[in-house]
Tab-separated table of C-alpha atoms in Angstrom:
chain	number	residue	atom	x	y	z
A	104	MET	CA	67.821	93.047	110.312
A	105	GLY	CA	70.263	90.512	111.701
A	106	VAL	CA	74.029	90.751	111.433
A	107	TYR	CA	75.453	88.242	108.978
A	108	TYR	CA	79.072	87.827	108.083
A	109	ARG	CA	81.513	85.599	106.297
A	110	ASN	CA	84.527	84.620	108.385
A	111	PRO	CA	87.517	83.411	106.303
A	112	VAL	CA	89.454	82.582	109.493
A	113	GLN	CA	86.661	80.290	110.630
A	114	GLU	CA	86.523	78.702	107.171
A	115	LEU	CA	90.261	77.973	107.383
A	116	LEU	CA	89.826	76.407	110.813
A	117	ASP	CA	86.894	74.320	109.544
A	118	GLY	CA	89.121	72.947	106.790
A	119	LEU	CA	91.861	72.052	109.284
A	120	ILE	CA	89.326	70.399	111.608
A	121	ALA	CA	87.950	68.348	108.699
A	122	GLN	CA	91.478	67.063	108.029
A	123	GLY	CA	91.751	65.923	111.646
A	124	ILE	CA	94.746	68.138	112.471
A	125	PHE	CA	93.345	69.139	115.887
A	126	GLY	CA	92.383	65.613	116.870
A	127	SER	CA	89.479	65.337	119.313
A	128	LEU	CA	89.550	68.951	120.517
A	129	PRO	CA	86.083	70.564	120.679
A	130	ARG	CA	85.247	72.720	117.672
A	131	GLN	CA	84.476	75.796	119.791
A	132	ALA	CA	87.808	75.509	121.608
A	133	VAL	CA	89.604	75.437	118.249
A	134	TYR	CA	87.668	78.538	117.145
A	135	VAL	CA	88.538	80.460	120.306
A	136	ALA	CA	92.212	79.461	120.164
A	137	GLY	CA	92.399	80.303	116.452
A	138	MET	CA	90.845	83.731	116.931
A	139	LEU	CA	93.211	84.484	119.821
A	140	VAL	CA	96.219	83.470	117.727
A	141	PHE	CA	95.023	85.600	114.822
A	142	ALA	CA	94.419	88.550	117.152
A	143	LEU	CA	97.951	88.229	118.559
A	144	VAL	CA	99.352	88.076	115.019
A	145	VAL	CA	97.509	91.263	114.065
A	146	LEU	CA	98.459	92.996	117.317
A	147	GLY	CA	102.077	91.903	117.620
A	148	GLY	CA	102.912	91.456	113.965
A	149	PHE	CA	101.327	94.566	112.512
A	150	VAL	CA	99.596	97.021	114.867
A	151	MET	CA	102.298	97.559	117.479
A	152	PRO	CA	105.289	97.643	115.058
A	153	PHE	CA	103.337	99.886	112.689
A	154	ALA	CA	102.460	102.381	115.434
A	155	GLY	CA	106.106	102.486	116.498
A	156	ILE	CA	107.518	102.844	112.995
A	157	VAL	CA	105.082	105.659	112.212
A	158	THR	CA	106.457	107.631	115.178
A	159	TRP	CA	109.931	107.335	113.624
A	160	VAL	CA	108.617	108.366	110.190
A	161	GLU	CA	106.836	111.363	111.685
A	162	ARG	CA	109.945	112.517	113.542
A	163	ARG	CA	112.034	112.260	110.381
A	164	VAL	CA	109.431	114.102	108.285
A	165	MET	CA	109.028	116.724	110.991
A	166	ALA	CA	112.789	117.239	111.071
A	167	ARG	CA	112.995	117.694	107.294
A	168	ILE	CA	110.150	120.206	107.320
A	169	GLN	CA	111.922	122.163	110.079
A	170	SER	CA	115.390	121.876	108.443
A	171	ARG	CA	116.706	119.522	111.128
A	172	VAL	CA	118.237	116.048	111.043
A	173	GLY	CA	115.891	114.199	113.379
A	174	PRO	CA	116.663	110.895	115.119
A	175	ASN	CA	119.803	109.384	113.574
A	176	ARG	CA	121.637	107.442	116.305
A	177	PRO	CA	119.962	104.091	117.110
A	178	GLY	CA	120.169	102.029	113.944
A	179	PRO	CA	120.376	103.206	110.319
A	180	ALA	CA	118.848	106.706	110.048
A	181	GLY	CA	117.721	106.328	113.654
A	182	PHE	CA	115.192	103.629	112.671
A	183	PHE	CA	115.303	101.779	116.001
A	184	VAL	CA	114.425	104.863	118.037
A	185	TRP	CA	110.812	103.676	118.217
A	186	LEU	CA	111.960	100.390	119.752
A	187	ALA	CA	114.124	102.234	122.293
A	188	ASP	CA	111.194	104.481	123.203
A	189	GLY	CA	108.920	101.484	123.677
A	190	ILE	CA	111.363	99.674	125.961
A	191	LYS	CA	111.935	102.877	127.930
A	192	SER	CA	108.176	103.329	128.439
A	193	LEU	CA	107.790	99.722	129.586
A	194	LEU	CA	110.530	100.167	132.196
A	195	LYS	CA	109.160	103.428	133.589
A	196	GLU	CA	107.274	103.496	136.868
A	197	ASP	CA	103.480	103.294	136.569
A	198	ILE	CA	102.316	106.199	138.745
A	199	ILE	CA	98.678	106.553	139.797
A	200	PRO	CA	97.831	109.857	141.554
A	201	ARG	CA	96.561	109.470	145.109
A	202	ALA	CA	93.389	111.481	144.407
A	203	ALA	CA	92.608	109.686	141.136
A	204	ASP	CA	89.786	107.192	140.679
A	205	GLY	CA	91.973	104.082	140.571
A	206	PRO	CA	89.819	101.553	138.645
A	207	LEU	CA	88.686	104.047	135.999
A	208	PHE	CA	92.191	105.508	135.723
A	209	ARG	CA	93.664	102.052	135.059
A	210	PHE	CA	90.942	100.936	132.647
A	211	ALA	CA	90.753	104.036	130.407
A	212	PRO	CA	93.897	103.374	128.272
A	213	TYR	CA	92.788	99.814	127.528
A	214	LEU	CA	89.340	101.034	126.437
A	215	VAL	CA	90.905	103.558	124.055
A	216	PHE	CA	93.230	100.907	122.636
A	217	ALA	CA	90.368	98.400	122.271
A	218	GLY	CA	88.284	100.940	120.335
A	219	PHE	CA	91.119	101.276	117.852
A	220	LEU	CA	92.052	97.585	117.666
A	221	LEU	CA	88.499	96.285	117.125
A	222	THR	CA	88.293	98.065	113.778
A	223	PHE	CA	90.740	95.524	112.339
A	224	VAL	CA	88.007	92.874	112.525
A	225	VAL	CA	86.377	94.260	109.372
A	226	LEU	CA	89.291	96.028	107.642
A	227	PRO	CA	89.745	94.212	104.295
A	228	PHE	CA	93.387	93.822	103.251
A	229	GLY	CA	92.230	91.853	100.217
A	230	SER	CA	89.256	90.006	98.772
A	231	GLN	CA	90.040	87.086	101.114
A	232	LEU	CA	92.269	88.784	103.721
A	233	VAL	CA	89.654	89.885	106.249
A	234	VAL	CA	88.734	88.548	109.665
A	235	ALA	CA	84.975	88.992	109.252
A	236	ASP	CA	83.064	90.381	106.280
A	237	MET	CA	80.031	91.740	108.151
A	238	ASN	CA	77.020	92.967	106.232
A	239	VAL	CA	77.070	95.995	108.562
A	240	GLY	CA	80.845	96.454	108.474
A	241	ILE	CA	81.008	100.245	108.169
A	242	LEU	CA	78.311	100.587	110.852
A	243	TYR	CA	80.428	98.353	113.094
A	244	VAL	CA	83.458	100.632	112.577
A	245	THR	CA	81.521	103.764	113.540
A	246	ALA	CA	80.221	101.952	116.639
A	247	VAL	CA	83.459	100.531	118.053
A	248	THR	CA	85.394	103.763	117.508
A	249	GLY	CA	82.982	105.294	120.020
A	250	PHE	CA	84.975	103.456	122.704
A	251	VAL	CA	87.792	105.925	122.108
A	252	VAL	CA	85.837	108.991	123.211
A	253	VAL	CA	84.500	107.092	126.229
A	254	GLY	CA	88.040	106.065	127.206
A	255	ILE	CA	89.453	109.576	126.788
A	256	LEU	CA	86.604	111.132	128.775
A	257	MET	CA	87.081	108.450	131.434
A	258	ALA	CA	90.823	109.182	131.607
A	259	GLY	CA	90.209	112.915	132.009
A	260	TRP	CA	87.594	112.441	134.730
A	261	ALA	CA	89.488	109.761	136.663
A	262	SER	CA	92.741	111.786	136.727
A	263	ASN	CA	91.160	114.369	139.064
A	264	ASN	CA	93.116	117.057	137.220
A	265	LYS	CA	91.459	120.121	135.739
A	266	TRP	CA	93.630	120.045	132.618
A	267	SER	CA	92.861	116.380	132.050
A	268	LEU	CA	89.141	116.982	132.598
A	269	LEU	CA	89.135	119.824	130.086
A	270	GLY	CA	90.935	117.595	127.586
A	271	GLY	CA	88.379	114.828	128.086
A	272	ILE	CA	85.443	117.211	127.658
A	273	ARG	CA	87.012	118.690	124.532
A	274	SER	CA	87.478	115.226	123.109
A	275	ALA	CA	83.864	114.249	123.785
A	276	ALA	CA	82.554	117.426	122.128
A	277	GLN	CA	84.958	117.102	119.214
A	278	ILE	CA	84.454	113.435	118.379
A	279	VAL	CA	80.677	113.415	118.861
A	280	SER	CA	80.330	116.556	116.699
A	281	TYR	CA	82.513	115.348	113.838
A	282	GLU	CA	80.840	111.940	113.760
A	283	ILE	CA	77.839	113.663	112.168
A	284	PRO	CA	79.544	114.955	108.980
A	285	ALA	CA	81.576	111.728	108.834
A	286	GLY	CA	78.419	109.601	108.924
A	287	LEU	CA	76.640	111.816	106.411
A	288	SER	CA	79.652	111.468	104.073
A	289	ILE	CA	79.528	107.672	104.351
A	290	PHE	CA	75.833	107.468	103.398
A	291	PRO	CA	76.370	108.470	99.720
A	292	VAL	CA	78.808	105.586	99.265
A	293	VAL	CA	76.368	103.207	100.968
A	294	MET	CA	73.569	104.364	98.625
A	295	LEU	CA	75.753	103.894	95.547
A	296	SER	CA	77.016	100.460	96.653
A	297	GLY	CA	73.727	99.193	98.067
A	298	THR	CA	75.445	97.621	101.084
A	299	LEU	CA	76.997	98.422	104.464
A	300	SER	CA	79.659	95.742	104.012
A	301	ILE	CA	83.104	97.244	103.442
A	302	GLN	CA	83.945	94.351	101.138
A	303	GLY	CA	80.733	94.985	99.214
A	304	ILE	CA	81.570	98.693	98.878
A	305	ILE	CA	85.007	97.823	97.466
A	306	ARG	CA	83.571	95.245	95.052
A	307	ALA	CA	81.105	97.867	93.748
A	308	GLN	CA	84.095	99.905	92.538
A	309	GLY	CA	86.745	99.059	89.969
A	310	ALA	CA	90.513	98.956	89.703
A	311	ALA	CA	90.764	102.012	87.420
A	312	PRO	CA	90.679	105.375	89.242
A	313	TRP	CA	87.685	106.632	87.239
A	314	HIS	CA	85.701	103.694	88.613
A	315	TRP	CA	86.213	104.805	92.212
A	316	TRP	CA	83.359	106.397	94.113
A	317	ILE	CA	85.320	109.606	94.678
A	318	PHE	CA	84.941	110.370	90.951
A	319	HIS	CA	81.315	109.261	90.612
A	320	SER	CA	79.914	112.810	90.821
A	321	PRO	CA	80.883	116.244	92.158
A	322	PHE	CA	79.007	115.415	95.353
A	323	THR	CA	81.054	112.291	96.135
A	324	PHE	CA	84.228	114.220	95.276
A	325	VAL	CA	83.391	116.783	97.978
A	326	ALA	CA	82.128	114.063	100.347
A	327	PHE	CA	85.559	112.430	100.362
A	328	PHE	CA	87.228	115.580	101.664
A	329	VAL	CA	84.486	116.146	104.237
A	330	LEU	CA	85.014	112.575	105.470
A	331	PHE	CA	88.789	112.973	105.537
A	332	ILE	CA	88.609	116.192	107.579
A	333	SER	CA	86.109	114.569	109.955
A	334	LEU	CA	88.365	111.536	110.418
A	335	LEU	CA	91.271	113.830	111.271
A	336	ALA	CA	89.144	115.522	113.919
A	337	GLU	CA	87.860	112.221	115.339
A	338	GLY	CA	91.424	110.911	115.520
A	339	ASN	CA	92.633	114.001	117.444
A	340	ARG	CA	95.201	114.728	114.761
A	341	ALA	CA	96.567	118.198	114.047
A	342	PRO	CA	95.217	120.712	113.330
A	343	PHE	CA	92.469	119.213	115.514
A	344	ASP	CA	94.607	117.929	118.426
A	345	LEU	CA	92.762	120.156	120.900
A	346	PRO	CA	92.157	117.474	123.613
A	347	GLU	CA	95.941	117.164	124.135
A	348	ALA	CA	97.104	120.682	123.234
A	349	GLU	CA	100.356	121.011	125.203
A	350	SER	CA	100.353	124.806	124.991
A	351	GLU	CA	96.935	124.994	126.666
A	352	LEU	CA	96.245	121.796	128.598
A	353	VAL	CA	99.690	120.419	129.529
A	354	SER	CA	99.037	117.375	127.312
A	355	GLY	CA	95.350	117.227	128.259
A	356	PHE	CA	93.698	113.925	129.144
A	357	SER	CA	97.021	112.062	129.404
A	358	THR	CA	98.739	114.510	131.788
A	359	GLU	CA	98.730	112.164	134.787
A	360	TYR	CA	99.664	109.002	132.894
A	361	SER	CA	103.095	107.425	132.718
A	362	GLY	CA	104.794	104.255	131.601
A	363	MET	CA	102.878	101.682	129.621
A	364	ARG	CA	99.475	103.285	130.138
A	365	TYR	CA	100.748	106.511	128.594
A	366	LEU	CA	102.177	104.487	125.716
A	367	LEU	CA	98.818	102.846	125.004
A	368	PHE	CA	97.202	106.218	124.296
A	369	TYR	CA	99.782	107.124	121.697
A	370	MET	CA	99.974	103.639	120.256
A	371	ALA	CA	96.240	103.951	119.572
A	372	GLU	CA	96.663	107.444	118.110
A	373	TYR	CA	99.435	106.510	115.696
A	374	GLY	CA	97.869	103.189	114.808
A	375	ASN	CA	94.617	105.023	114.159
A	376	LEU	CA	96.371	106.839	111.309
A	377	TYR	CA	96.361	103.577	109.386
A	378	VAL	CA	92.693	102.945	110.194
A	379	MET	CA	91.730	106.393	108.888
A	380	GLY	CA	93.719	105.878	105.697
A	381	ALA	CA	92.277	102.390	105.233
A	382	ILE	CA	88.664	103.526	105.702
A	383	ALA	CA	89.070	106.439	103.272
A	384	SER	CA	90.736	104.151	100.714
A	385	ALA	CA	88.102	101.436	101.029
A	386	LEU	CA	85.095	103.739	100.744
A	387	PHE	CA	86.227	106.128	98.026
A	388	LEU	CA	89.459	104.895	96.398
A	389	GLY	CA	88.717	101.337	95.320
A	390	GLY	CA	90.335	99.580	98.292
A	391	TRP	CA	92.163	96.424	97.207
A	392	GLN	CA	90.830	96.388	93.630
A	393	VAL	CA	93.549	95.402	91.130
A	394	PRO	CA	93.461	95.023	87.309
A	395	ALA	CA	91.809	91.899	85.907
A	396	ALA	CA	95.169	90.751	84.513
A	397	LEU	CA	96.236	89.861	88.075
A	398	HIS	CA	93.168	87.728	88.844
A	399	GLY	CA	94.602	84.491	87.503
A	400	ASP	CA	96.870	82.991	90.148
A	401	PRO	CA	95.302	83.217	93.657
A	402	VAL	CA	98.634	83.905	95.372
A	403	VAL	CA	99.618	86.635	92.910
A	404	ARG	CA	96.174	88.197	93.267
A	405	ALA	CA	96.315	88.131	97.068
A	406	VAL	CA	99.775	89.750	97.129
A	407	ALA	CA	98.730	92.380	94.560
A	408	GLU	CA	95.554	93.219	96.482
A	409	LEU	CA	97.457	93.517	99.740
A	410	ALA	CA	100.112	95.741	98.158
A	411	CYS	CA	97.482	97.944	96.477
A	412	PHE	CA	95.494	98.421	99.674
A	413	GLN	CA	98.597	99.118	101.745
A	414	ALA	CA	99.924	101.635	99.224
A	415	LYS	CA	96.687	103.627	99.311
A	416	ALA	CA	96.368	103.534	103.096
A	417	LEU	CA	100.044	104.400	103.719
A	418	PHE	CA	99.858	107.309	101.284
A	419	TRP	CA	97.210	108.920	103.474
A	420	VAL	CA	99.226	108.118	106.591
A	421	PHE	CA	102.143	110.074	105.145
A	422	PHE	CA	99.803	112.873	104.062
A	423	MET	CA	98.395	113.184	107.608
A	424	ILE	CA	101.912	113.341	109.028
A	425	TRP	CA	102.841	115.998	106.492
A	426	LEU	CA	99.674	117.941	107.297
A	427	ARG	CA	100.385	117.925	111.019
A	428	TRP	CA	103.695	119.740	110.622
A	429	THR	CA	102.413	122.168	107.986
A	430	VAL	CA	99.072	123.483	109.275
A	431	PRO	CA	98.896	125.297	112.655
A	432	ARG	CA	96.497	124.212	115.389
A	433	ILE	CA	93.132	125.987	115.299
A	434	ARG	CA	91.122	127.290	118.253
A	435	VAL	CA	88.319	125.309	119.873
A	436	ASP	CA	85.612	127.723	118.716
A	437	GLN	CA	86.974	127.589	115.161
A	438	MET	CA	86.922	123.807	115.239
A	439	MET	CA	83.298	123.621	116.391
A	440	SER	CA	82.192	126.368	113.998
A	441	MET	CA	83.758	124.577	111.047
A	442	CYS	CA	81.890	121.400	111.965
A	443	TRP	CA	78.408	122.786	112.595
A	444	LYS	CA	78.391	125.787	110.241
A	445	TYR	CA	80.188	124.294	107.260
A	446	LEU	CA	80.862	120.543	107.241
A	447	VAL	CA	77.412	119.406	108.430
A	448	PRO	CA	75.489	121.523	105.850
A	449	ILE	CA	77.916	120.513	103.082
A	450	ALA	CA	77.510	116.841	104.044
A	451	PHE	CA	73.700	117.185	103.887
A	452	VAL	CA	73.931	118.783	100.447
A	453	ASN	CA	76.229	115.969	99.283
A	454	LEU	CA	73.781	113.342	100.525
A	455	LEU	CA	70.822	114.934	98.765
A	456	GLY	CA	72.941	115.637	95.695
A	457	VAL	CA	74.010	112.002	95.313
A	458	ALA	CA	70.403	110.841	95.719
A	459	THR	CA	69.295	113.308	93.021
A	460	TRP	CA	72.197	112.318	90.759
A	461	MET	CA	71.184	108.660	91.008
A	462	VAL	CA	67.661	109.563	89.899
A	463	PHE	CA	68.629	111.690	86.890
A	464	PHE	CA	71.720	109.693	85.853
A	465	PRO	CA	70.867	106.064	86.680
A	466	ASP	CA	73.182	104.723	83.953
A	467	ASP	CA	76.327	106.059	85.653
A	468	THR	CA	77.608	108.302	82.835
A	469	VAL	CA	81.350	108.267	82.169
A	470	ILE	CA	81.857	111.944	81.296
A	471	PRO	CA	81.624	113.299	84.882
A	472	ARG	CA	83.981	110.585	86.078
A	473	TRP	CA	86.637	111.480	83.497
A	474	ALA	CA	86.194	115.200	84.139
A	475	LEU	CA	86.647	114.814	87.905
A	476	PHE	CA	89.586	112.458	87.406
A	477	GLY	CA	91.254	115.009	85.133
A	478	LEU	CA	90.599	117.767	87.681
A	479	ALA	CA	92.176	115.680	90.430
A	480	CYS	CA	95.224	114.933	88.268
A	481	GLY	CA	95.633	118.628	87.494
A	482	ILE	CA	95.456	119.591	91.166
A	483	PHE	CA	97.964	116.876	92.037
A	484	LEU	CA	100.425	118.018	89.359
A	485	LEU	CA	100.179	121.616	90.555
A	486	PHE	CA	100.812	120.397	94.094
A	487	VAL	CA	103.865	118.383	93.008
A	488	ARG	CA	105.194	121.354	91.053
A	489	ARG	CA	104.864	123.589	94.118
A	490	VAL	CA	106.587	121.034	96.338
A	491	ILE	CA	109.490	120.760	93.901
A	492	PHE	CA	109.713	124.565	93.816
A	493	HIS	CA	110.202	124.707	97.585
A	494	ILE	CA	112.501	121.675	97.809
A	495	ARG	CA	114.871	123.096	95.173
A	496	ARG	CA	115.285	126.209	97.302
A	497	ALA	CA	115.730	124.409	100.600
A	498	ARG	CA	118.860	122.973	102.169
A	499	MET	CA	118.570	119.272	101.363
A	500	PRO	CA	120.995	116.378	101.875
A	501	LEU	CA	122.969	115.049	98.925
A	502	GLY	CA	120.734	112.003	98.632
A	503	PHE	CA	117.882	114.156	97.344
A	504	LYS	CA	119.818	115.603	94.392
A	505	PRO	CA	119.041	112.768	91.909
A	506	VAL	CA	115.352	113.010	92.799
A	507	LEU	CA	115.328	116.766	92.210
A	508	GLN	CA	117.208	116.401	88.927
A	509	GLY	CA	114.640	113.888	87.695
A	510	ALA	CA	111.757	116.107	88.776
A	511	SER	CA	113.340	119.088	87.046
A	512	LEU	CA	113.604	117.125	83.781
A	513	ILE	CA	109.878	116.313	83.985
A	514	TYR	CA	109.022	120.000	84.107
A	515	GLY	CA	111.721	121.007	81.624
A	516	ARG	CA	113.811	123.038	84.046
A	517	ARG	CA	117.528	123.110	84.691
């Protein structure tokens, strides 16, 4: 089967060429220049600022969880600390160890960053806001993210440092292992949607939560959490940050890196938080789907779709940050045991369960959807109640008092 895709960027350029805006320039030159400009817009206008801002958000959340203030000097609430850190990293000396493999050592950070950045080619921010709507979009994502494990393993090997090598080997074992339950958790959604296109998967869902694939059956409900845990492990996020465990490996695969090359590793890691949230939202949570009442004006619809998709993805970004500073790091043997003994069998059962469900319930009954949606709402309300319980007994700044008073009124407490 060939790879076919719709490219809205190319369609826009075709329209501009037809109007004669680019004069006598060759069509292919216009395409290349347009794609480069769009790539720079995505990289400089979204990816790099987002990765930096997330580091500031994480440090503030971490400080609140640990009853500290966090960064509060550069800018309001310390917001510009990420910019100061970036400039500092750019100005630092780029040190390459004498015994390191120079070419591989230099190339590894760029390979890791490319594996993260290439996923934005098929990430749909809206029904029209996508670089390329490939008919194998989700397969493309699983393929290009493989560059990350190759880059990390390359960095560990080229550093000629035993801690870096151990970190690289851990990363290879971890990412390759958790790709199996992640892939098996994607297959049920592909079967239900009948396509590998991420846009097609989103269009097969609806705007209402009970129309999302996560609530289709008990098997898809469990598959979402298996996928989310697997994405955390593939992204080297706590409690699965074993390849860079400072207490064991002195920062692991990145021990010998400094300056901008060191920054690229962590720019990819923090930017990958958004990719993980976006993939989970697109596959199971309806992606950019908005109510039909907003489908009239194209501009209003585009803005609403973008806001809806961003809200879902950023919610999971915040949740992953929260999770990192709540759950302790597990051991390597525990991580591998959880993958092979639990997640892989559960993912197989989910795959077979969804196939069986489609045979016996081909009409997509509504009752299971409503039941699972009600269960999820109940769990969420219990979670919110528990959070409020702990916040009311913690030392919080004055700005949180109105929020707590409003939450207390909801639950009927003083």
